Amino acid sequence: MRGSVRTRGALLAAIATAAALILTPSPAHADPGRDGSACPEVRLTADLPAPPLGATVRQSVTIGDDCAAHLGPVEVVPAARTAARSLAAGAAPRTFHSFSQMYDCCNILMTALYSDHTWSTGDGLVQAADSRVSTHVNREPWDAGWTVRESTGSGGCTGACPAATFTAHADFTYRGIFDVTGTWYANTHDSSVVLAGDGTATCRHTVDLRHTFIGWHWEHGCS
């Protein structure tokens, strides 16, 4: 029992280390915007390996006072024992959830892109796979706030295949209290999920922000 605990701990640490190393924000620009608090555009990209069965891997990136992107630690959160046992028992079909969420400085969720996947495997191949894409926006009174301009999802494979890749994309625009012109803020989220025939999976997230604001933070991960 003690050995299995050490093995699981080492696995979680390896996932956290790998994810932290491959998350690469664009170069920082300490260049406040027109109101002295807004920051210029930024692009953030991150790869995350799938966590152990029944767990979630996630990471936060925050726009600091210097308008630079500051990486938070990668967290791997074990699921409840009952859920882990169910997954370990080989419950079919397998499921995988991907999330990319952009919060403002008051921790209000502005925009988000989600994808949910199910797949079954056999003989080392993906036998069937499905994907569903969803979004979230924060609206303001008088029909203002963030809006979904476009949301798409594609991918998969026909018949049995070694791996099925699904991509999701969403463009968001903003017109509201903080910018009445609708030209200052815009968020674009992209995600890519690879479901493998051996039952493993990986996820990649990218967010492009047309101007940012001190205290904004990006939460992304998969489970």
GROMACS .gro file of C-alpha atoms in nm:
model
  223
    1MET     CA    1   0.000   0.000   0.000
    2ARG     CA    2   0.282   0.239   0.091
    3GLY     CA    3   0.455   0.170  -0.239
    4SER     CA    4   0.141   0.241  -0.441
    5VAL     CA    5   0.100   0.576  -0.263
    6ARG     CA    6   0.458   0.671  -0.351
    7THR     CA    7   0.403   0.563  -0.713
    8ARG     CA    8   0.088   0.774  -0.745
    9GLY     CA    9   0.263   1.071  -0.585
   10ALA     CA   10   0.551   1.044  -0.831
   11LEU     CA   11   0.304   1.027  -1.121
   12LEU     CA   12   0.123   1.342  -1.009
   13ALA     CA   13   0.454   1.525  -0.965
   14ALA     CA   14   0.569   1.420  -1.313
   15ILE     CA   15   0.249   1.550  -1.471
   16ALA     CA   16   0.279   1.881  -1.289
   17THR     CA   17   0.642   1.923  -1.392
   18ALA     CA   18   0.575   1.838  -1.758
   19ALA     CA   19   0.280   2.074  -1.784
   20ALA     CA   20   0.469   2.361  -1.622
   21LEU     CA   21   0.759   2.327  -1.862
   22ILE     CA   22   0.555   2.326  -2.182
   23LEU     CA   23   0.325   2.619  -2.103
   24THR     CA   24   0.478   2.912  -2.292
   25PRO     CA   25   0.314   3.255  -2.273
   26SER     CA   26   0.403   3.513  -2.534
   27PRO     CA   27   0.673   3.767  -2.440
   28ALA     CA   28   0.554   4.016  -2.180
   29HIS     CA   29   0.487   4.377  -2.277
   30ALA     CA   30   0.490   4.624  -1.988
   31ASP     CA   31   0.290   4.877  -2.188
   32PRO     CA   32  -0.030   4.997  -2.018
   33GLY     CA   33  -0.319   5.083  -2.243
   34ARG     CA   34  -0.499   5.409  -2.297
   35ASP     CA   35  -0.662   5.420  -1.955
   36GLY     CA   36  -0.344   5.340  -1.760
   37SER     CA   37  -0.471   5.000  -1.643
   38ALA     CA   38  -0.542   4.803  -1.961
   39CYS     CA   39  -0.263   4.589  -2.105
   40PRO     CA   40  -0.182   4.497  -2.467
   41GLU     CA   41  -0.275   4.177  -2.646
   42VAL     CA   42  -0.128   3.844  -2.537
   43ARG     CA   43  -0.128   3.484  -2.660
   44LEU     CA   44  -0.105   3.193  -2.417
   45THR     CA   45  -0.061   2.829  -2.518
   46ALA     CA   46  -0.041   2.521  -2.295
   47ASP     CA   47  -0.022   2.144  -2.335
   48LEU     CA   48  -0.146   1.927  -2.050
   49PRO     CA   49  -0.117   1.548  -2.031
   50ALA     CA   50  -0.425   1.371  -1.906
   51PRO     CA   51  -0.423   1.319  -1.529
   52PRO     CA   52  -0.462   0.975  -1.371
   53LEU     CA   53  -0.808   0.824  -1.397
   54GLY     CA   54  -1.054   1.013  -1.182
   55ALA     CA   55  -0.840   1.327  -1.143
   56THR     CA   56  -0.820   1.679  -1.290
   57VAL     CA   57  -0.509   1.868  -1.400
   58ARG     CA   58  -0.537   2.247  -1.411
   59GLN     CA   59  -0.329   2.566  -1.416
   60SER     CA   60  -0.386   2.939  -1.376
   61VAL     CA   61  -0.209   3.224  -1.557
   62THR     CA   62  -0.254   3.578  -1.421
   63ILE     CA   63  -0.190   3.918  -1.582
   64GLY     CA   64   0.022   4.101  -1.324
   65ASP     CA   65   0.075   4.468  -1.240
   66ASP     CA   66   0.354   4.471  -1.501
   67CYS     CA   67   0.110   4.351  -1.770
   68ALA     CA   68   0.313   4.027  -1.793
   69ALA     CA   69   0.165   3.678  -1.778
   70HIS     CA   70   0.255   3.503  -1.451
   71LEU     CA   71   0.224   3.123  -1.440
   72GLY     CA   72   0.063   2.957  -1.141
   73PRO     CA   73   0.147   2.605  -1.025
   74VAL     CA   74  -0.001   2.304  -1.202
   75GLU     CA   75  -0.251   2.130  -0.976
   76VAL     CA   76  -0.353   1.767  -0.998
   77VAL     CA   77  -0.662   1.705  -0.790
   78PRO     CA   78  -0.753   1.340  -0.718
   79ALA     CA   79  -1.116   1.251  -0.757
   80ALA     CA   80  -1.328   1.080  -0.492
   81ARG     CA   81  -1.242   0.716  -0.430
   82THR     CA   82  -1.576   0.591  -0.558
   83ALA     CA   83  -1.531   0.769  -0.890
   84ALA     CA   84  -1.174   0.646  -0.922
   85ARG     CA   85  -1.281   0.286  -0.859
   86SER     CA   86  -1.553   0.311  -1.120
   87LEU     CA   87  -1.310   0.439  -1.383
   88ALA     CA   88  -1.038   0.193  -1.286
   89ALA     CA   89  -1.285  -0.089  -1.328
   90GLY     CA   90  -1.301  -0.006  -1.698
   91ALA     CA   91  -1.642   0.158  -1.714
   92ALA     CA   92  -1.727   0.229  -2.078
   93PRO     CA   93  -1.735   0.457  -2.259
   94ARG     CA   94  -1.442   0.664  -2.135
   95THR     CA   95  -1.501   1.035  -2.081
   96PHE     CA   96  -1.275   1.340  -2.104
   97HIS     CA   97  -1.351   1.706  -2.024
   98SER     CA   98  -1.150   2.009  -2.141
   99PHE     CA   99  -1.193   2.367  -2.018
  100SER     CA  100  -1.049   2.709  -2.100
  101GLN     CA  101  -1.186   2.993  -1.885
  102MET     CA  102  -1.100   3.364  -1.877
  103TYR     CA  103  -1.180   3.553  -1.555
  104ASP     CA  104  -1.159   3.924  -1.483
  105CYS     CA  105  -0.987   4.085  -1.183
  106CYS     CA  106  -1.303   4.038  -0.972
  107ASN     CA  107  -1.309   3.664  -1.046
  108ILE     CA  108  -1.608   3.695  -1.277
  109LEU     CA  109  -1.602   3.438  -1.557
  110MET     CA  110  -1.604   3.645  -1.877
  111THR     CA  111  -1.562   3.384  -2.152
  112ALA     CA  112  -1.510   3.009  -2.162
  113LEU     CA  113  -1.477   2.721  -2.406
  114TYR     CA  114  -1.558   2.364  -2.301
  115SER     CA  115  -1.545   2.031  -2.480
  116ASP     CA  116  -1.674   1.696  -2.357
  117HIS     CA  117  -1.567   1.371  -2.516
  118THR     CA  118  -1.659   1.005  -2.499
  119TRP     CA  119  -1.470   0.723  -2.663
  120SER     CA  120  -1.440   0.348  -2.657
  121THR     CA  121  -1.132   0.141  -2.730
  122GLY     CA  122  -1.052  -0.213  -2.840
  123ASP     CA  123  -0.747  -0.391  -2.979
  124GLY     CA  124  -0.539  -0.081  -2.906
  125LEU     CA  125  -0.757   0.137  -3.131
  126VAL     CA  126  -1.027   0.399  -3.088
  127GLN     CA  127  -1.342   0.219  -3.194
  128ALA     CA  128  -1.585   0.510  -3.155
  129ALA     CA  129  -1.554   0.871  -3.040
  130ASP     CA  130  -1.783   1.168  -2.996
  131SER     CA  131  -1.739   1.531  -2.893
  132ARG     CA  132  -1.959   1.818  -2.778
  133VAL     CA  133  -1.855   2.186  -2.761
  134SER     CA  134  -2.011   2.449  -2.535
  135THR     CA  135  -1.935   2.809  -2.434
  136HIS     CA  136  -2.005   3.061  -2.158
  137VAL     CA  137  -2.025   3.442  -2.166
  138ASN     CA  138  -2.086   3.701  -1.898
  139ARG     CA  139  -2.366   3.936  -1.993
  140GLU     CA  140  -2.438   4.281  -1.852
  141PRO     CA  141  -2.768   4.470  -1.812
  142TRP     CA  142  -2.931   4.635  -2.114
  143ASP     CA  143  -2.818   4.365  -2.357
  144ALA     CA  144  -2.447   4.434  -2.314
  145GLY     CA  145  -2.134   4.239  -2.218
  146TRP     CA  146  -1.955   3.948  -2.382
  147THR     CA  147  -2.103   3.777  -2.688
  148VAL     CA  148  -2.018   3.457  -2.877
  149ARG     CA  149  -1.934   3.558  -3.233
  150GLU     CA  150  -1.847   3.207  -3.350
  151SER     CA  151  -1.818   2.859  -3.199
  152THR     CA  152  -1.710   2.548  -3.390
  153GLY     CA  153  -1.594   2.193  -3.328
  154SER     CA  154  -1.451   1.928  -3.559
  155GLY     CA  155  -1.240   1.614  -3.575
  156GLY     CA  156  -1.262   1.245  -3.499
  157CYS     CA  157  -1.197   0.950  -3.727
  158THR     CA  158  -1.399   0.716  -3.944
  159GLY     CA  159  -1.393   0.359  -3.819
  160ALA     CA  160  -1.120   0.225  -3.591
  161CYS     CA  161  -0.809   0.446  -3.563
  162PRO     CA  162  -0.499   0.475  -3.341
  163ALA     CA  163  -0.611   0.815  -3.209
  164ALA     CA  164  -0.897   1.060  -3.258
  165THR     CA  165  -0.824   1.434  -3.251
  166PHE     CA  166  -1.097   1.687  -3.182
  167THR     CA  167  -1.058   2.065  -3.205
  168ALA     CA  168  -1.281   2.341  -3.070
  169HIS     CA  169  -1.279   2.713  -3.141
  170ALA     CA  170  -1.470   3.012  -3.009
  171ASP     CA  171  -1.448   3.386  -3.080
  172PHE     CA  172  -1.590   3.631  -2.826
  173THR     CA  173  -1.647   4.006  -2.858
  174TYR     CA  174  -1.724   4.265  -2.593
  175ARG     CA  175  -1.934   4.581  -2.590
  176GLY     CA  176  -2.046   4.714  -2.256
  177ILE     CA  177  -1.964   4.916  -1.946
  178PHE     CA  178  -1.587   4.902  -1.995
  179ASP     CA  179  -1.590   4.974  -2.370
  180VAL     CA  180  -1.895   5.109  -2.549
  181THR     CA  181  -1.728   5.090  -2.893
  182GLY     CA  182  -1.692   4.711  -2.902
  183THR     CA  183  -1.342   4.738  -3.050
  184TRP     CA  184  -1.114   4.722  -2.746
  185TYR     CA  185  -1.163   4.371  -2.599
  186ALA     CA  186  -1.196   4.033  -2.773
  187ASN     CA  187  -1.109   3.680  -2.660
  188THR     CA  188  -1.040   3.377  -2.881
  189HIS     CA  189  -1.021   3.029  -2.728
  190ASP     CA  190  -0.891   2.718  -2.905
  191SER     CA  191  -0.853   2.364  -2.774
  192SER     CA  192  -0.730   2.035  -2.913
  193VAL     CA  193  -0.793   1.698  -2.750
  194VAL     CA  194  -0.630   1.373  -2.861
  195LEU     CA  195  -0.802   1.051  -2.753
  196ALA     CA  196  -0.572   0.751  -2.793
  197GLY     CA  197  -0.648   0.385  -2.852
  198ASP     CA  198  -0.469   0.288  -2.531
  199GLY     CA  199  -0.719   0.490  -2.327
  200THR     CA  200  -0.494   0.790  -2.261
  201ALA     CA  201  -0.560   1.148  -2.371
  202THR     CA  202  -0.392   1.489  -2.394
  203CYS     CA  203  -0.526   1.842  -2.427
  204ARG     CA  204  -0.388   2.169  -2.563
  205HIS     CA  205  -0.535   2.514  -2.499
  206THR     CA  206  -0.465   2.850  -2.657
  207VAL     CA  207  -0.620   3.186  -2.577
  208ASP     CA  208  -0.566   3.507  -2.774
  209LEU     CA  209  -0.667   3.827  -2.596
  210ARG     CA  210  -0.707   4.161  -2.773
  211HIS     CA  211  -0.597   4.378  -2.482
  212THR     CA  212  -0.606   4.254  -2.126
  213PHE     CA  213  -0.642   4.404  -1.783
  214ILE     CA  214  -0.438   4.376  -1.464
  215GLY     CA  215  -0.573   4.088  -1.257
  216TRP     CA  216  -0.730   3.894  -1.543
  217HIS     CA  217  -0.655   3.524  -1.507
  218TRP     CA  218  -0.686   3.222  -1.734
  219GLU     CA  219  -0.787   2.886  -1.588
  220HIS     CA  220  -0.742   2.583  -1.812
  221GLY     CA  221  -0.723   2.209  -1.770
  222CYS     CA  222  -0.872   1.868  -1.840
  223SER     CA  223  -1.005   1.569  -1.654
   0.00000   0.00000   0.00000
